mmCIF file of C-alpha atoms and ligand atoms in Angstrom:
data_model
loop_
_atom_site.group_PDB
_atom_site.id
_atom_site.type_symbol
_atom_site.label_atom_id
_atom_site.label_comp_id
_atom_site.label_asym_id
_atom_site.label_seq_id
_atom_site.Cartn_x
_atom_site.Cartn_y
_atom_site.Cartn_z
ATOM 1 C CA MET A 78 0.014 -0.033 -0.022
ATOM 2 C CA GLU A 79 1.234 3.413 -1.003
ATOM 3 C CA ARG A 80 1.297 6.529 1.246
ATOM 4 C CA THR A 81 0.966 10.136 0.247
ATOM 5 C CA LEU A 82 0.919 13.241 2.199
ATOM 6 C CA ILE A 83 -2.272 15.559 1.564
ATOM 7 C CA LEU A 84 -2.431 19.090 3.127
ATOM 8 C CA LEU A 85 -5.691 21.105 2.835
ATOM 9 C CA LYS A 86 -4.388 24.375 2.367
ATOM 10 C CA PRO A 87 -5.874 27.380 4.315
ATOM 11 C CA ASP A 88 -8.167 28.429 1.783
ATOM 12 C CA ALA A 89 -9.934 24.999 2.028
ATOM 13 C CA VAL A 90 -9.940 25.475 5.924
ATOM 14 C CA GLN A 91 -11.242 29.154 5.698
ATOM 15 C CA ARG A 92 -13.784 28.393 3.116
ATOM 16 C CA GLY A 93 -15.350 25.456 5.243
ATOM 17 C CA LEU A 94 -14.327 22.596 2.756
ATOM 18 C CA VAL A 95 -12.222 20.225 4.883
ATOM 19 C CA GLY A 96 -15.006 17.838 5.380
ATOM 20 C CA THR A 97 -16.194 18.021 1.720
ATOM 21 C CA ILE A 98 -12.542 17.364 0.426
ATOM 22 C CA ILE A 99 -11.763 14.593 2.911
ATOM 23 C CA GLN A 100 -15.171 12.765 2.001
ATOM 24 C CA ARG A 101 -14.062 12.574 -1.443
ATOM 25 C CA PHE A 102 -10.622 10.660 -0.620
ATOM 26 C CA GLU A 103 -12.617 8.444 1.894
ATOM 27 C CA ALA A 104 -15.059 7.581 -0.590
ATOM 28 C CA ARG A 105 -12.418 6.685 -3.317
ATOM 29 C CA GLY A 106 -11.306 4.108 -0.556
ATOM 30 C CA PHE A 107 -8.227 5.800 0.723
ATOM 31 C CA LYS A 108 -7.422 5.011 4.601
ATOM 32 C CA ILE A 109 -6.398 8.162 6.614
ATOM 33 C CA VAL A 110 -3.636 7.140 8.704
ATOM 34 C CA ALA A 111 -2.423 10.546 10.184
ATOM 35 C CA ALA A 112 -4.277 13.847 10.393
ATOM 36 C CA LYS A 113 -3.867 17.167 12.235
ATOM 37 C CA LEU A 114 -4.720 20.686 12.012
ATOM 38 C CA MET A 115 -1.542 22.601 12.141
ATOM 39 C CA GLN A 116 -0.218 26.018 11.888
ATOM 40 C CA ILE A 117 2.936 25.746 9.984
ATOM 41 C CA THR A 118 5.953 27.907 10.383
ATOM 42 C CA PRO A 119 7.771 29.759 7.262
ATOM 43 C CA GLU A 120 10.511 27.450 7.736
ATOM 44 C CA LEU A 121 8.279 24.273 7.491
ATOM 45 C CA ALA A 122 6.505 25.835 4.398
ATOM 46 C CA ALA A 123 9.986 26.751 2.985
ATOM 47 C CA GLU A 124 11.308 23.100 3.609
ATOM 48 C CA HIS A 125 7.908 21.583 2.124
ATOM 49 C CA TYR A 126 8.352 23.872 -1.178
ATOM 50 C CA ALA A 127 12.234 23.770 -1.454
ATOM 51 C CA ALA A 128 11.891 22.852 -4.887
ATOM 52 C CA HIS A 129 10.103 26.228 -6.100
ATOM 53 C CA LYS A 130 12.782 28.419 -4.265
ATOM 54 C CA GLY A 131 13.540 31.595 -6.309
ATOM 55 C CA LYS A 132 10.423 31.000 -8.454
ATOM 56 C CA GLY A 133 8.176 34.093 -8.779
ATOM 57 C CA PHE A 134 5.365 32.836 -6.800
ATOM 58 C CA TYR A 135 7.564 31.354 -3.809
ATOM 59 C CA ASP A 136 7.275 34.109 -1.618
ATOM 60 C CA ALA A 137 3.655 34.290 -1.732
ATOM 61 C CA LEU A 138 3.132 30.611 -1.704
ATOM 62 C CA VAL A 139 5.093 30.568 1.668
ATOM 63 C CA GLY A 140 2.744 33.599 2.901
ATOM 64 C CA PHE A 141 -0.388 31.896 1.825
ATOM 65 C CA MET A 142 0.471 28.493 3.329
ATOM 66 C CA THR A 143 1.318 30.201 6.715
ATOM 67 C CA ALA A 144 -1.502 32.701 7.070
ATOM 68 C CA SER A 145 -3.955 29.998 8.501
ATOM 69 C CA PRO A 146 -3.943 26.886 9.650
ATOM 70 C CA ILE A 147 -4.032 23.755 7.578
ATOM 71 C CA MET A 148 -5.307 20.143 7.684
ATOM 72 C CA ALA A 149 -2.426 17.646 7.174
ATOM 73 C CA MET A 150 -2.972 14.282 6.623
ATOM 74 C CA VAL A 151 -1.384 10.871 5.423
ATOM 75 C CA LEU A 152 -3.596 8.741 2.895
ATOM 76 C CA GLU A 153 -2.991 5.069 2.247
ATOM 77 C CA GLY A 154 -4.240 3.093 -0.657
ATOM 78 C CA ASN A 155 -3.302 1.389 -3.779
ATOM 79 C CA ASP A 156 -1.601 3.775 -6.022
ATOM 80 C CA ALA A 157 -2.127 6.778 -3.435
ATOM 81 C CA VAL A 158 0.208 9.012 -5.109
ATOM 82 C CA ARG A 159 -1.066 9.230 -8.730
ATOM 83 C CA VAL A 160 -4.486 8.707 -7.847
ATOM 84 C CA THR A 161 -4.829 11.339 -5.440
ATOM 85 C CA ARG A 162 -3.154 14.091 -8.048
ATOM 86 C CA ALA A 163 -5.739 12.746 -10.499
ATOM 87 C CA MET A 164 -8.453 13.475 -8.127
ATOM 88 C CA MET A 165 -7.165 17.039 -7.060
ATOM 89 C CA GLY A 166 -6.951 17.990 -10.747
ATOM 90 C CA ALA A 167 -4.442 20.332 -12.612
ATOM 91 C CA THR A 168 -2.413 23.102 -10.505
ATOM 92 C CA PHE A 169 -4.368 26.007 -11.153
ATOM 93 C CA GLY A 170 -7.972 25.905 -10.270
ATOM 94 C CA PRO A 171 -9.562 27.499 -13.898
ATOM 95 C CA ASN A 172 -7.354 25.015 -16.012
ATOM 96 C CA ALA A 173 -8.470 22.048 -13.519
ATOM 97 C CA GLU A 174 -11.126 19.694 -14.838
ATOM 98 C CA SER A 175 -14.822 19.446 -13.300
ATOM 99 C CA GLY A 176 -15.195 16.600 -11.319
ATOM 100 C CA THR A 177 -11.598 17.283 -9.577
ATOM 101 C CA ILE A 178 -11.424 18.944 -6.431
ATOM 102 C CA ARG A 179 -9.684 21.833 -7.834
ATOM 103 C CA GLY A 180 -11.932 21.885 -10.687
ATOM 104 C CA ASP A 181 -15.046 22.056 -8.457
ATOM 105 C CA PHE A 182 -14.056 24.336 -5.765
ATOM 106 C CA GLY A 183 -11.548 26.738 -7.060
ATOM 107 C CA LEU A 184 -10.755 29.358 -9.533
ATOM 108 C CA SER A 185 -7.312 30.769 -8.425
ATOM 109 C CA LYS A 186 -3.932 29.736 -9.492
ATOM 110 C CA GLN A 187 -2.516 29.782 -5.790
ATOM 111 C CA TYR A 188 -5.548 29.369 -3.886
ATOM 112 C CA ASN A 189 -6.096 25.597 -4.927
ATOM 113 C CA LEU A 190 -6.964 24.208 -1.952
ATOM 114 C CA VAL A 191 -5.162 20.915 -1.563
ATOM 115 C CA HIS A 192 -1.374 19.732 -1.772
ATOM 116 C CA GLY A 193 -0.292 16.081 -2.796
ATOM 117 C CA SER A 194 2.787 14.596 -3.041
ATOM 118 C CA ASP A 195 3.918 14.016 -6.634
ATOM 119 C CA SER A 196 5.867 10.968 -6.540
ATOM 120 C CA PRO A 197 6.448 7.953 -3.921
ATOM 121 C CA GLU A 198 9.865 9.265 -3.065
ATOM 122 C CA THR A 199 8.430 12.939 -2.338
ATOM 123 C CA ALA A 200 5.877 11.494 -0.177
ATOM 124 C CA GLN A 201 8.210 9.716 2.274
ATOM 125 C CA ARG A 202 10.321 12.988 2.304
ATOM 126 C CA GLU A 203 7.111 15.340 2.972
ATOM 127 C CA ILE A 204 5.485 12.695 5.473
ATOM 128 C CA ALA A 205 8.698 12.769 7.513
ATOM 129 C CA LEU A 206 8.612 16.778 7.383
ATOM 130 C CA PHE A 207 5.033 16.937 8.953
ATOM 131 C CA PHE A 208 4.598 13.520 10.940
ATOM 132 C CA LYS A 209 6.612 12.192 13.595
ATOM 133 C CA ARG A 210 6.554 8.389 13.796
ATOM 134 C CA GLY A 211 4.024 8.053 16.453
ATOM 135 C CA GLU A 212 1.806 10.105 14.781
ATOM 136 C CA ILE A 213 1.066 7.618 12.138
ATOM 137 C CA LEU A 214 -1.610 5.083 12.880
ATOM 138 C CA PRO A 215 -1.790 1.854 10.905
ATOM 139 C CA TYR A 216 -4.765 0.141 11.581
ATOM 140 C CA ASP A 217 -6.975 -2.907 10.361
ATOM 141 C CA ARG A 218 -10.075 -1.375 8.334
ATOM 142 C CA PRO A 219 -12.523 -4.360 7.718
ATOM 143 C CA ALA A 220 -14.272 -2.354 4.988
ATOM 144 C CA ASP A 221 -10.963 -2.777 2.832
ATOM 145 C CA ALA A 222 -11.938 -6.276 2.370
ATOM 146 C CA TRP A 223 -14.709 -4.755 -0.127
ATOM 147 C CA VAL A 224 -12.385 -1.957 -1.147
ATOM 148 C CA TYR A 225 -9.734 -4.425 -2.693
ATOM 149 C CA ALA A 226 -10.051 -7.865 -4.311
ATOM 150 C CA ASP A 227 -7.370 -10.261 -3.804
ATOM 151 C CA GLU A 228 -5.868 -9.191 -6.908
ATOM 152 C CA ASP A 229 -5.491 -5.575 -5.937
ATOM 153 C CA ARG A 230 -3.399 -6.629 -3.298
HETATM 154 P P1 IDP B 347 1.043 21.093 -7.342
HETATM 155 O O1 IDP B 347 0.415 21.602 -6.303
HETATM 156 O O2 IDP B 347 -0.024 20.838 -8.481
HETATM 157 O O3 IDP B 347 2.104 20.139 -7.168
HETATM 158 P P2 IDP B 347 3.432 23.096 -8.102
HETATM 159 O O4 IDP B 347 3.814 23.270 -9.210
HETATM 160 O O5 IDP B 347 4.441 21.937 -7.144
HETATM 161 O O6 IDP B 347 1.904 22.303 -8.232
HETATM 162 O O7 IDP B 347 3.084 24.353 -6.743
HETATM 163 C C1 IDP B 347 3.004 24.434 -5.747
HETATM 164 C C2 IDP B 347 2.172 25.372 -5.468
HETATM 165 O O8 IDP B 347 2.418 26.431 -5.835
HETATM 166 C C3 IDP B 347 0.597 25.429 -6.315
HETATM 167 O O9 IDP B 347 -0.199 24.216 -5.693
HETATM 168 C C4 IDP B 347 0.124 26.539 -6.210
HETATM 169 O O10 IDP B 347 -0.470 26.859 -5.012
HETATM 170 C C5 IDP B 347 1.373 27.535 -6.172
HETATM 171 N N1 IDP B 347 1.768 28.088 -7.437
HETATM 172 C C6 IDP B 347 2.300 27.586 -8.485
HETATM 173 N N2 IDP B 347 2.574 27.918 -9.629
HETATM 174 C C7 IDP B 347 2.095 29.200 -9.464
HETATM 175 C C8 IDP B 347 1.877 30.561 -10.116
HETATM 176 O O11 IDP B 347 2.358 30.633 -11.416
HETATM 177 N N3 IDP B 347 1.381 31.332 -9.397
HETATM 178 C C9 IDP B 347 0.827 31.400 -8.221
HETATM 179 N N4 IDP B 347 0.904 30.291 -7.468
HETATM 180 C C10 IDP B 347 1.543 29.092 -8.078
HETATM 181 MG MG1 MG B 348 3.903 20.278 -6.315
#
């Protein structure tokens, strides 16, 4: 089972869309193995978005991500990185297809509601930035017997 880091960004929290967005991931079959509301520091935002340092939107992005709490979570499921990214849609709200989270709830380039790791390697790095080992809780979920067939495991 793959894990990915999902962040519900400050605009999702401020607009009261946390439940709506989590609902989509849960309904798809993903299991929440860690979750917390966090006020992140500029240092953590900078580390998380280190790949974008120096770009024109970088300072605004760090300002945005630290302006208000975020909801951070680790989701687990088959192909979690690729599938959650597909559910999020294109980076910029106006370009995101209807039916995706960004395409259904956003119109902004920067305020695009949700972050998802872009590769399994990135996910490992990002999960470690936001969660301590003991904050990730593996547990059995009997309903998974009906989320996955034997051949999916
Ligand atoms: P992603 O979130 O779809 O992986 P990235 O290219 O990694 O997209 O960009 C990280 C975040 O930076 C985006 O989600 C968005 O909030 C912001 N961002 C990226 N490019 C721009 C831009 O050109 N203008 C404003 N904000 C941007
Ligand atoms: Mg990215």
